[in-house]
Coordinates of C-alpha atoms (C1' of nucleotides) in Angstrom, one line a residue:
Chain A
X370 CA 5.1 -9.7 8.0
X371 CA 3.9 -7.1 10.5
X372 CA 6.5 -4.2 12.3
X373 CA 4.7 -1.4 13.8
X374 CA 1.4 -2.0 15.5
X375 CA -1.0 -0.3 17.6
X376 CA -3.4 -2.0 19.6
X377 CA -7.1 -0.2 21.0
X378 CA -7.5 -1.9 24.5
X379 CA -10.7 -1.3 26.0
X380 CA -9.2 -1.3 29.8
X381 CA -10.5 1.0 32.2
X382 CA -8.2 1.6 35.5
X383 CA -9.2 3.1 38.7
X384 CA -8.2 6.5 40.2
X385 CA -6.7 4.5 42.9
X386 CA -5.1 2.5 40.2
X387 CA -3.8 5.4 38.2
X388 CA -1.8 6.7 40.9
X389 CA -0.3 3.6 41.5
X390 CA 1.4 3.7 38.1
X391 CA 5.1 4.7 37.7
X392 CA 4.4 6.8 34.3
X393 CA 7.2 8.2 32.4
X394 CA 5.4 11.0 31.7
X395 CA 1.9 12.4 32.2
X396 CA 0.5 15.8 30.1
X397 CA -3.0 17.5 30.2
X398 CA -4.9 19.1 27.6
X399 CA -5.8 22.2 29.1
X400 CA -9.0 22.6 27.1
X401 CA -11.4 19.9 27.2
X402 CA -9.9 18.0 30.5
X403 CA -7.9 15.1 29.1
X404 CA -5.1 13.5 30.5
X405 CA -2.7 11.7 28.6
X406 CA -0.5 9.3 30.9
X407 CA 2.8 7.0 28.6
X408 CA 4.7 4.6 29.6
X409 CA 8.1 4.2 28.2
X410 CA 11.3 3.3 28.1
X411 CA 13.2 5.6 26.9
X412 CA 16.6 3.6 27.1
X413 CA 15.6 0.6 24.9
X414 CA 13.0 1.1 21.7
X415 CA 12.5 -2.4 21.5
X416 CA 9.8 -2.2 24.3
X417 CA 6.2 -1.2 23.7
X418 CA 4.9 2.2 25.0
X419 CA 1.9 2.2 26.5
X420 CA -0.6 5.0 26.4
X421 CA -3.4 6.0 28.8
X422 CA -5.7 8.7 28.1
X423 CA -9.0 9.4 30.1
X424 CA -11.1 12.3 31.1
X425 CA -10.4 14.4 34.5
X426 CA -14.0 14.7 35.2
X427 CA -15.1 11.5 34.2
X428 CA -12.1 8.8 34.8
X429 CA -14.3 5.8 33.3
X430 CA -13.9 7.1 30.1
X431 CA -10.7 6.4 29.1
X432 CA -8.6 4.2 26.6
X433 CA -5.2 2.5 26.5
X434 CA -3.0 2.3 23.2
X435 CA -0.5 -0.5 23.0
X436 CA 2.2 0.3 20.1
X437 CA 5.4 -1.5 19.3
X438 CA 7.5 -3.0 16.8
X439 CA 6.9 -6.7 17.1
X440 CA 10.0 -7.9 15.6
X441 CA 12.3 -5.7 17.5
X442 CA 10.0 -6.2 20.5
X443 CA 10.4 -10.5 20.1
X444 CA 14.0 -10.6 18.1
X445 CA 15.9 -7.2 18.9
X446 CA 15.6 -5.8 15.4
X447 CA 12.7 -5.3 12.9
X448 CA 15.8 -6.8 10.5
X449 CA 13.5 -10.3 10.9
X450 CA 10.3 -11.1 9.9
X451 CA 7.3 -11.5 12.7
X452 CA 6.3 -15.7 11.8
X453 CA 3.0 -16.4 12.4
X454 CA 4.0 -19.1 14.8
X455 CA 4.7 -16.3 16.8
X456 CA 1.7 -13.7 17.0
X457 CA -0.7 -15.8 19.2
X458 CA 2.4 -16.3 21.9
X459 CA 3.5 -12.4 21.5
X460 CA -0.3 -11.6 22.2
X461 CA -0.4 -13.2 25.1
X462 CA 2.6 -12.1 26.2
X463 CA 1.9 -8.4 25.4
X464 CA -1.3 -9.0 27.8
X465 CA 0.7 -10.0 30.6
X466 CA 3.4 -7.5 29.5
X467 CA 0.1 -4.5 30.0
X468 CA -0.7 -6.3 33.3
X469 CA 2.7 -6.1 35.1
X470 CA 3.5 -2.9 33.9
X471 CA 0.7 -1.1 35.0
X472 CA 0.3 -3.0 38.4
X473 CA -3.0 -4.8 37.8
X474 CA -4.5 -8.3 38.0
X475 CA -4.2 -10.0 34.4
X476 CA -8.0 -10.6 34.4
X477 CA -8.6 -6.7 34.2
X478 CA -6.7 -7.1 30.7
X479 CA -9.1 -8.2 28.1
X480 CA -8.6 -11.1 26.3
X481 CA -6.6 -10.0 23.0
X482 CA -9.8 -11.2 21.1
X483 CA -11.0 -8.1 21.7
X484 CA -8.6 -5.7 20.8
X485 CA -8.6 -3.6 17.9
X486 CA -5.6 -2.6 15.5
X487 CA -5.5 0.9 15.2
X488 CA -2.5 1.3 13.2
X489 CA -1.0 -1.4 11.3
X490 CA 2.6 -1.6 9.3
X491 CA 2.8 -4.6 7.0
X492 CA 5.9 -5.0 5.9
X493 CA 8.6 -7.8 3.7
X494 CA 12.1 -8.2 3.0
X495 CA 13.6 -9.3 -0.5
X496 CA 16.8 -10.7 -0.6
X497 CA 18.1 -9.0 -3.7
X498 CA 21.5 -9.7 -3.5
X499 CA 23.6 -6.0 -4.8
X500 CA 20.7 -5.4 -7.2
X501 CA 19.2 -3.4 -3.8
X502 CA 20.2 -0.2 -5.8
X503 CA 18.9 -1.2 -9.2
X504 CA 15.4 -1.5 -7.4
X505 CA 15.3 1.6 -6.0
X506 CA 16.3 2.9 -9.2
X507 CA 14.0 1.6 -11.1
X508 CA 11.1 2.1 -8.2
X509 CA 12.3 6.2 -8.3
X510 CA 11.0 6.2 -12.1
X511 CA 7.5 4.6 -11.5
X512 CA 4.4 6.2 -10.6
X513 CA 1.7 4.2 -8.5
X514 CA -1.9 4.7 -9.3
X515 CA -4.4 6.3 -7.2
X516 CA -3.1 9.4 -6.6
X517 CA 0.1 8.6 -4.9
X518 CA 3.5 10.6 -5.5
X519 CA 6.9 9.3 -5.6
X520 CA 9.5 10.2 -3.3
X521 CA 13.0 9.1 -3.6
X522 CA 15.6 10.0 -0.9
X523 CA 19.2 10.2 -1.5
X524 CA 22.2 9.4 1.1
X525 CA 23.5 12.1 2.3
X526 CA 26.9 12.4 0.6
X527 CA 24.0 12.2 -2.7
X528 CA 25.6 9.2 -4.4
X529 CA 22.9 6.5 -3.7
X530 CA 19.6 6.4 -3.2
X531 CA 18.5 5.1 0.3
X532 CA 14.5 4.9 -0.4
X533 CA 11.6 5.6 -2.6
X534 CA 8.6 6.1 -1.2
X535 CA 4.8 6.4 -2.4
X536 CA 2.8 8.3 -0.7
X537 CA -1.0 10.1 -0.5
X538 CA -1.4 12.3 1.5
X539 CA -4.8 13.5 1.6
X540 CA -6.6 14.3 4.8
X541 CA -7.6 10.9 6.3
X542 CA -6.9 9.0 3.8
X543 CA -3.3 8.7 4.3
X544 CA -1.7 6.0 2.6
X545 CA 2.6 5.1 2.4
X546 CA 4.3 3.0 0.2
X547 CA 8.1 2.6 1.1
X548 CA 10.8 0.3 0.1
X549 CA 14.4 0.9 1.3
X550 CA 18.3 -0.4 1.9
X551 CA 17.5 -1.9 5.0
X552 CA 21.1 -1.8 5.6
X553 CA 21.5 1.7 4.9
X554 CA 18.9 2.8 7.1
X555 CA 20.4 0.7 10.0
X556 CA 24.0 2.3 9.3
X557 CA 22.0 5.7 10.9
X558 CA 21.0 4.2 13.7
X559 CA 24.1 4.3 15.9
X560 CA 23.0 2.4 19.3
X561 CA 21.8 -1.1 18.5
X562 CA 22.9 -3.8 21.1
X563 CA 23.6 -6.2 18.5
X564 CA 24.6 -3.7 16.1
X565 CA 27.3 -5.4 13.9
X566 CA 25.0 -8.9 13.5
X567 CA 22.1 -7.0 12.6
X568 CA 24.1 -5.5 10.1
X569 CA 25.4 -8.1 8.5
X570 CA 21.9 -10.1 8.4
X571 CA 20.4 -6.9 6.4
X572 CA 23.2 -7.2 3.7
X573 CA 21.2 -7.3 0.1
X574 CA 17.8 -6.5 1.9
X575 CA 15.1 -4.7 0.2
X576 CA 12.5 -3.7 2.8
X577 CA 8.8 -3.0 1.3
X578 CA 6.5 -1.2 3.9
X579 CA 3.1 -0.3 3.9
X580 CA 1.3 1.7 6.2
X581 CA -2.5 0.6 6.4
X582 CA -5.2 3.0 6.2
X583 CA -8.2 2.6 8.4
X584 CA -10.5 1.3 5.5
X585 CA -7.1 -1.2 4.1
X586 CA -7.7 -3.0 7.3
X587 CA -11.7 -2.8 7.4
X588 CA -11.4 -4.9 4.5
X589 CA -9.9 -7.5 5.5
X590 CA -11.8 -7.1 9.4
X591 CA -14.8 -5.1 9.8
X592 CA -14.5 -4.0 12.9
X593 CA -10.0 -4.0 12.7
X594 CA -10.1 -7.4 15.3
X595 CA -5.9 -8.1 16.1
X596 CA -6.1 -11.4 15.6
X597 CA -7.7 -10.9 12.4
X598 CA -5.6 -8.6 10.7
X599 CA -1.8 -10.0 12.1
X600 CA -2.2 -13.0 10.3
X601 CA -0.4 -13.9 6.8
X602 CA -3.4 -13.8 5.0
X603 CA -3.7 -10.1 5.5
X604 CA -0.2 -9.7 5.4
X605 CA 0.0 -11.4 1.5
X606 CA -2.8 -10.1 0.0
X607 CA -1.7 -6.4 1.2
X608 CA 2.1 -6.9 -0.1
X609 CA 0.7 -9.0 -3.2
X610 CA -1.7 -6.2 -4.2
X611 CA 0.6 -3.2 -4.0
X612 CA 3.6 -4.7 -5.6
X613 CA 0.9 -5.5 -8.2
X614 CA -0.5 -2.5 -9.0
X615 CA 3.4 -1.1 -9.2
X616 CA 3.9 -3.6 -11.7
X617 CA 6.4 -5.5 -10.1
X618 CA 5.0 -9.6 -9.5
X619 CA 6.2 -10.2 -13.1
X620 CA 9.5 -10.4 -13.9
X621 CA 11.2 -7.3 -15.0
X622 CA 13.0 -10.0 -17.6
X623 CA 12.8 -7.6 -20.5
X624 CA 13.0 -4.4 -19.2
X625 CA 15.2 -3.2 -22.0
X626 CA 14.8 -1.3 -24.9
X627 CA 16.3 -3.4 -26.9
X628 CA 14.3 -6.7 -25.8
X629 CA 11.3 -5.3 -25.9
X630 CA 11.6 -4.9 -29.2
X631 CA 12.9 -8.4 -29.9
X632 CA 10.0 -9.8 -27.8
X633 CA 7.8 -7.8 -30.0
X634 CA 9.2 -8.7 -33.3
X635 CA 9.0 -12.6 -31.9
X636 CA 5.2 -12.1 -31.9
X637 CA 3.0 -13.8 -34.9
X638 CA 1.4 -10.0 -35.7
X639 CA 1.3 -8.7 -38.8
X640 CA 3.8 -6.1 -39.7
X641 CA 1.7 -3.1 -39.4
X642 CA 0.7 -3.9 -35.7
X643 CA 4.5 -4.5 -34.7
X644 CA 5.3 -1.2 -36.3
X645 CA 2.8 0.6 -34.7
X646 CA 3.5 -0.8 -31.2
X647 CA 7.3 -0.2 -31.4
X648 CA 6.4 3.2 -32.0
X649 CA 3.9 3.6 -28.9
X650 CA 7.0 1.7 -27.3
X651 CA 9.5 4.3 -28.2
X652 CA 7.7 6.9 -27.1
X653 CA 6.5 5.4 -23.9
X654 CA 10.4 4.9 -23.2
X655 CA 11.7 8.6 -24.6
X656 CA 8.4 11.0 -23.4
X657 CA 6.6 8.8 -20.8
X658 CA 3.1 7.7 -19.8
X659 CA 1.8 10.9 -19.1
X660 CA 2.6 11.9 -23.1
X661 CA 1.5 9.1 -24.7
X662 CA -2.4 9.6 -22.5
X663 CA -2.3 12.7 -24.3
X664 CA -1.1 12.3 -27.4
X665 CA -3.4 9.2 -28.2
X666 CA -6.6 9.2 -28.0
X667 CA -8.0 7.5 -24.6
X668 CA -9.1 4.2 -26.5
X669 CA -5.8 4.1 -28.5
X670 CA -3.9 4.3 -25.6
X671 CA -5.3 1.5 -23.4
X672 CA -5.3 -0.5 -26.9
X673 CA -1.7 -0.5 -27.2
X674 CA -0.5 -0.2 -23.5
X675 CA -2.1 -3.5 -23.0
X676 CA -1.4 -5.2 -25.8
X677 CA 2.3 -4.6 -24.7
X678 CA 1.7 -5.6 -21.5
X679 CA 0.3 -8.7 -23.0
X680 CA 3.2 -9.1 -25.5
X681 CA 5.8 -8.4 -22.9
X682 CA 4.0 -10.1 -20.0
X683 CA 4.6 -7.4 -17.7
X684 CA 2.1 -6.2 -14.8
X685 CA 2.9 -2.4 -16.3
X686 CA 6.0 -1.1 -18.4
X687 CA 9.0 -0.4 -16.9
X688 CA 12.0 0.1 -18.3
X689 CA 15.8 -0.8 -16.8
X690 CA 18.9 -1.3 -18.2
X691 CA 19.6 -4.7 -16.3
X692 CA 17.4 -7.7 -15.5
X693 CA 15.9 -7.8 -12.3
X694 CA 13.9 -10.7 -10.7
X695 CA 10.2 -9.8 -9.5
X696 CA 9.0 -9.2 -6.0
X697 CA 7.0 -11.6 -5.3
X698 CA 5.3 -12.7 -1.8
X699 CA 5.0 -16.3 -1.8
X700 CA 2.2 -17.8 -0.1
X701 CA 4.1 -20.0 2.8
X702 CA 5.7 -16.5 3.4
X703 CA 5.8 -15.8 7.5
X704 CA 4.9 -19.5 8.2
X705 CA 8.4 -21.2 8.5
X706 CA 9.3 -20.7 12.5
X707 CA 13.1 -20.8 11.7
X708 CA 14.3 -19.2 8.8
X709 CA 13.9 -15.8 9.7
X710 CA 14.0 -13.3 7.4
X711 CA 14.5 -13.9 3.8
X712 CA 12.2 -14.1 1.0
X713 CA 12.7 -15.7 -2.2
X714 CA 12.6 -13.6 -5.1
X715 CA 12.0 -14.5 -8.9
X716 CA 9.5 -17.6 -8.3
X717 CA 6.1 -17.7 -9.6
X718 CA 3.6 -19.0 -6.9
X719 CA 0.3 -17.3 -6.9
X720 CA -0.3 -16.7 -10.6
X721 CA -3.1 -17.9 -12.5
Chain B
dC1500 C1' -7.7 -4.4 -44.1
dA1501 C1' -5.8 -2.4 -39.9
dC1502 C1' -6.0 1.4 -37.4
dT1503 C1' -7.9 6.0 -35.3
dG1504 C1' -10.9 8.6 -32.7
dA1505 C1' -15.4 9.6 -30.7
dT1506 C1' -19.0 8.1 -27.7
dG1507 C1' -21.5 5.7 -24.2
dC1508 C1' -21.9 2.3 -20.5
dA1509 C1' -20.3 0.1 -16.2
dA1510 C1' -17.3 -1.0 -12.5
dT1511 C1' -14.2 0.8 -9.2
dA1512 C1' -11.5 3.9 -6.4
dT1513 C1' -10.9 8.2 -4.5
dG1514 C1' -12.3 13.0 -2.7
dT1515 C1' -15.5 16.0 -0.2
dG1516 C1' -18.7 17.8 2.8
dA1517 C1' -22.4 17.1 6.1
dT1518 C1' -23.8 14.7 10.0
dA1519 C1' -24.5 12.2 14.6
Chain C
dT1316 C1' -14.4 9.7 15.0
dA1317 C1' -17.1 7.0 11.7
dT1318 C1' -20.3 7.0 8.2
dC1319 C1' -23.2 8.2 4.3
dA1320 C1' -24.3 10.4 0.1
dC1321 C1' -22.7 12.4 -3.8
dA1322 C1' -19.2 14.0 -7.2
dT1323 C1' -15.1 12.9 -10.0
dA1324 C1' -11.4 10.2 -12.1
dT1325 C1' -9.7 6.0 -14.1
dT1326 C1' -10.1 2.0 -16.8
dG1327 C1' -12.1 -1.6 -19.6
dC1328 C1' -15.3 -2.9 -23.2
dA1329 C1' -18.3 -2.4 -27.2
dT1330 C1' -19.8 0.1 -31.2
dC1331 C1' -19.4 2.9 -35.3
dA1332 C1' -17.8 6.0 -38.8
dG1333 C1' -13.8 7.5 -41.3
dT1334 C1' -9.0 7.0 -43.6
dG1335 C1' -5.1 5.5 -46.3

DNA sequence: CACTGATGCAATATGTGATA
DNA sequence: TATCACATATTGCATCAGTG
């Protein structure tokens, strides 16, 4: 459900306090007078960092960032999934958590009603089985809307592709779509306690990840409250929408050529309308989207792209050579407070 | 008759630049 | 940093004239 987060905590310390505090390390900006104090460990990444910045001049105004992985943070490895039955206990915790480690009384910590969400990862594994490469395959071929590029990234030896990633990067509006062998990507990562378990538990795991921009989580809270936005609602309707919009929540059932065509052919349309959208089909498959905008006319384009979609009952068209099952979040996603990580691919839940 | 292509309208998302 | 106004792009929908 949710990895990275980063709280806002409106907590103002003392000087007397400050100097108190064992920081791990403490840098000025030379310019305007800030000082930025951390607090890390820099032995064991599962624990948050803390981050206190204020002004020399002026010590009241200040601000403290609280980021960590939650999963690695509560379980030792962001290979399992935060439960909701667990955000309300971690909150708490993490307040106590700010309170020993910077030396003060727990009732200088606001309440975590307060605290805002200042960056937010949502993120979901599918249990896909060996079809983690077909994914990514197919992902590496499909462009999201809105401005967003794709990025695939190859293992080093070349041979398989470890991640594809969407991504726009335009001044503030920075937005990241990533899905990857969770199990390839732990393989890099040398010094995990629990390495080999870890492991084995990301076998077949296809991680999807999106980094929320500031107006993503506006949407679902004004004013980006914690206990808002690290709820499953949020969580769902963030991974329902983007697999959505990459056309993945259907199922990828007919991705082939070949039964496209059938599933076309099966249709009650008259000859002439068949013809004419096996031929868009074709050259959707052999010259891409991007040709067929152009080569039709814009009308005659959305025309036929979504009477295929319609035909084919696909969210967009894709095209593989196998049959994959569709990514789908299902609604009691993140509730269950044992089974940890896995979601259940190829079920419908939410349509309608 | 079935389709193409041109046009206009509207809703939505995104990009930009100025501003407090 | 956040916000607002404004421009621009994308998509869906309706209409209409033309074509083989």
């Amino acid at each position: 459900m949710i990895d990275t987060v980063k709280f806002d905590i409106r907590l103002i310390l003392t000087e007397a306090q400050i100097e108190l505090i064992p920081w791990s390390e403490i840098k000025k900006t030379l310019k305007k007078g800030w000082v930025t104090c951390e607090l890390f460990d820099q032995t064991d990444d599962t624990q948050p960092r803390i981050v206190y910045k204020y002004k020399e001049d002026n010590p009241s105004k200040a601000w403290l960032k609280l980021e960590l992985s939650a999963p690695r943070y509560l379980y030792g490895s962001n290979v399992y999934e935060l439960k909701q039955a667990d955000v309300l206990p971690l909150l708490k915790g993490l307040r106590r958590y700010v309170a020993t480690k910077l030396h003060i009384p727990l009732s200088q910590v606001p309440r975590y009603d307060a605290w805002e969400v200042e960056k937010l990862h949502i993120c979901k594994n599918f249990h896909v089985g060996l079809k983690v490469q077909d994914y990514l395959n197919l992902l590496s071929g499909i462009q999201k809307p809105g401005g967003y590029k794709t990025v695939p990234y190859s293992a080093a030896d070349g041979s398989k592709l470890e991640s594809v990633v969407f991504q726009r990067n335009k001044k503030k509006n920075r937005s990241v779509h990533k899905f990857y062998d969770k199990q390839a990507e732990l393989e890099q990562k040398p010094h995990y306690h629990n390495q080999s378990q870890h492991q084995r538990d990301a076998d077949g795991l296809l991680r999807y990840e999106v980094e929320l921009t500031y107006d993503d989580m506006r949407k679902h809270s004004p004013t980006r409250r914690a206990i808002e936005l690290l709820t499953p609602q949020t969580a769902i309707a963030v991974l329902q929408s983007g697999l959505k919009t990459l056309g993945l929540t259907k199922p990828i059932k007919q991705a082939s050529v070949r039964s496209m065509l059938e599933a076309v052919n099966r249709t009650g349309l008259n000859v002439r309308t068949k013809s004419m959208l096996i031929a868009f089909l074709m050259e959707l498959h052999i010259n891409g989207r991007g040709y067929c905008k152009k080569k039709y006319s814009r009308t005659t384009f959305y025309d036929n792209y979504n009477k295929l979609k319609e035909v084919l009952d696909m969210d967009e068209i894709h095209f593989s050579d196998i049959t994959l099952p569709p990514l789908k979040v299902h609604k009691d996603s993140f509730k269950n407070k044992k089974s940890r990580s896995i979601g259940v691919p190829a079920e419908e839940t939410t349509a309608k």
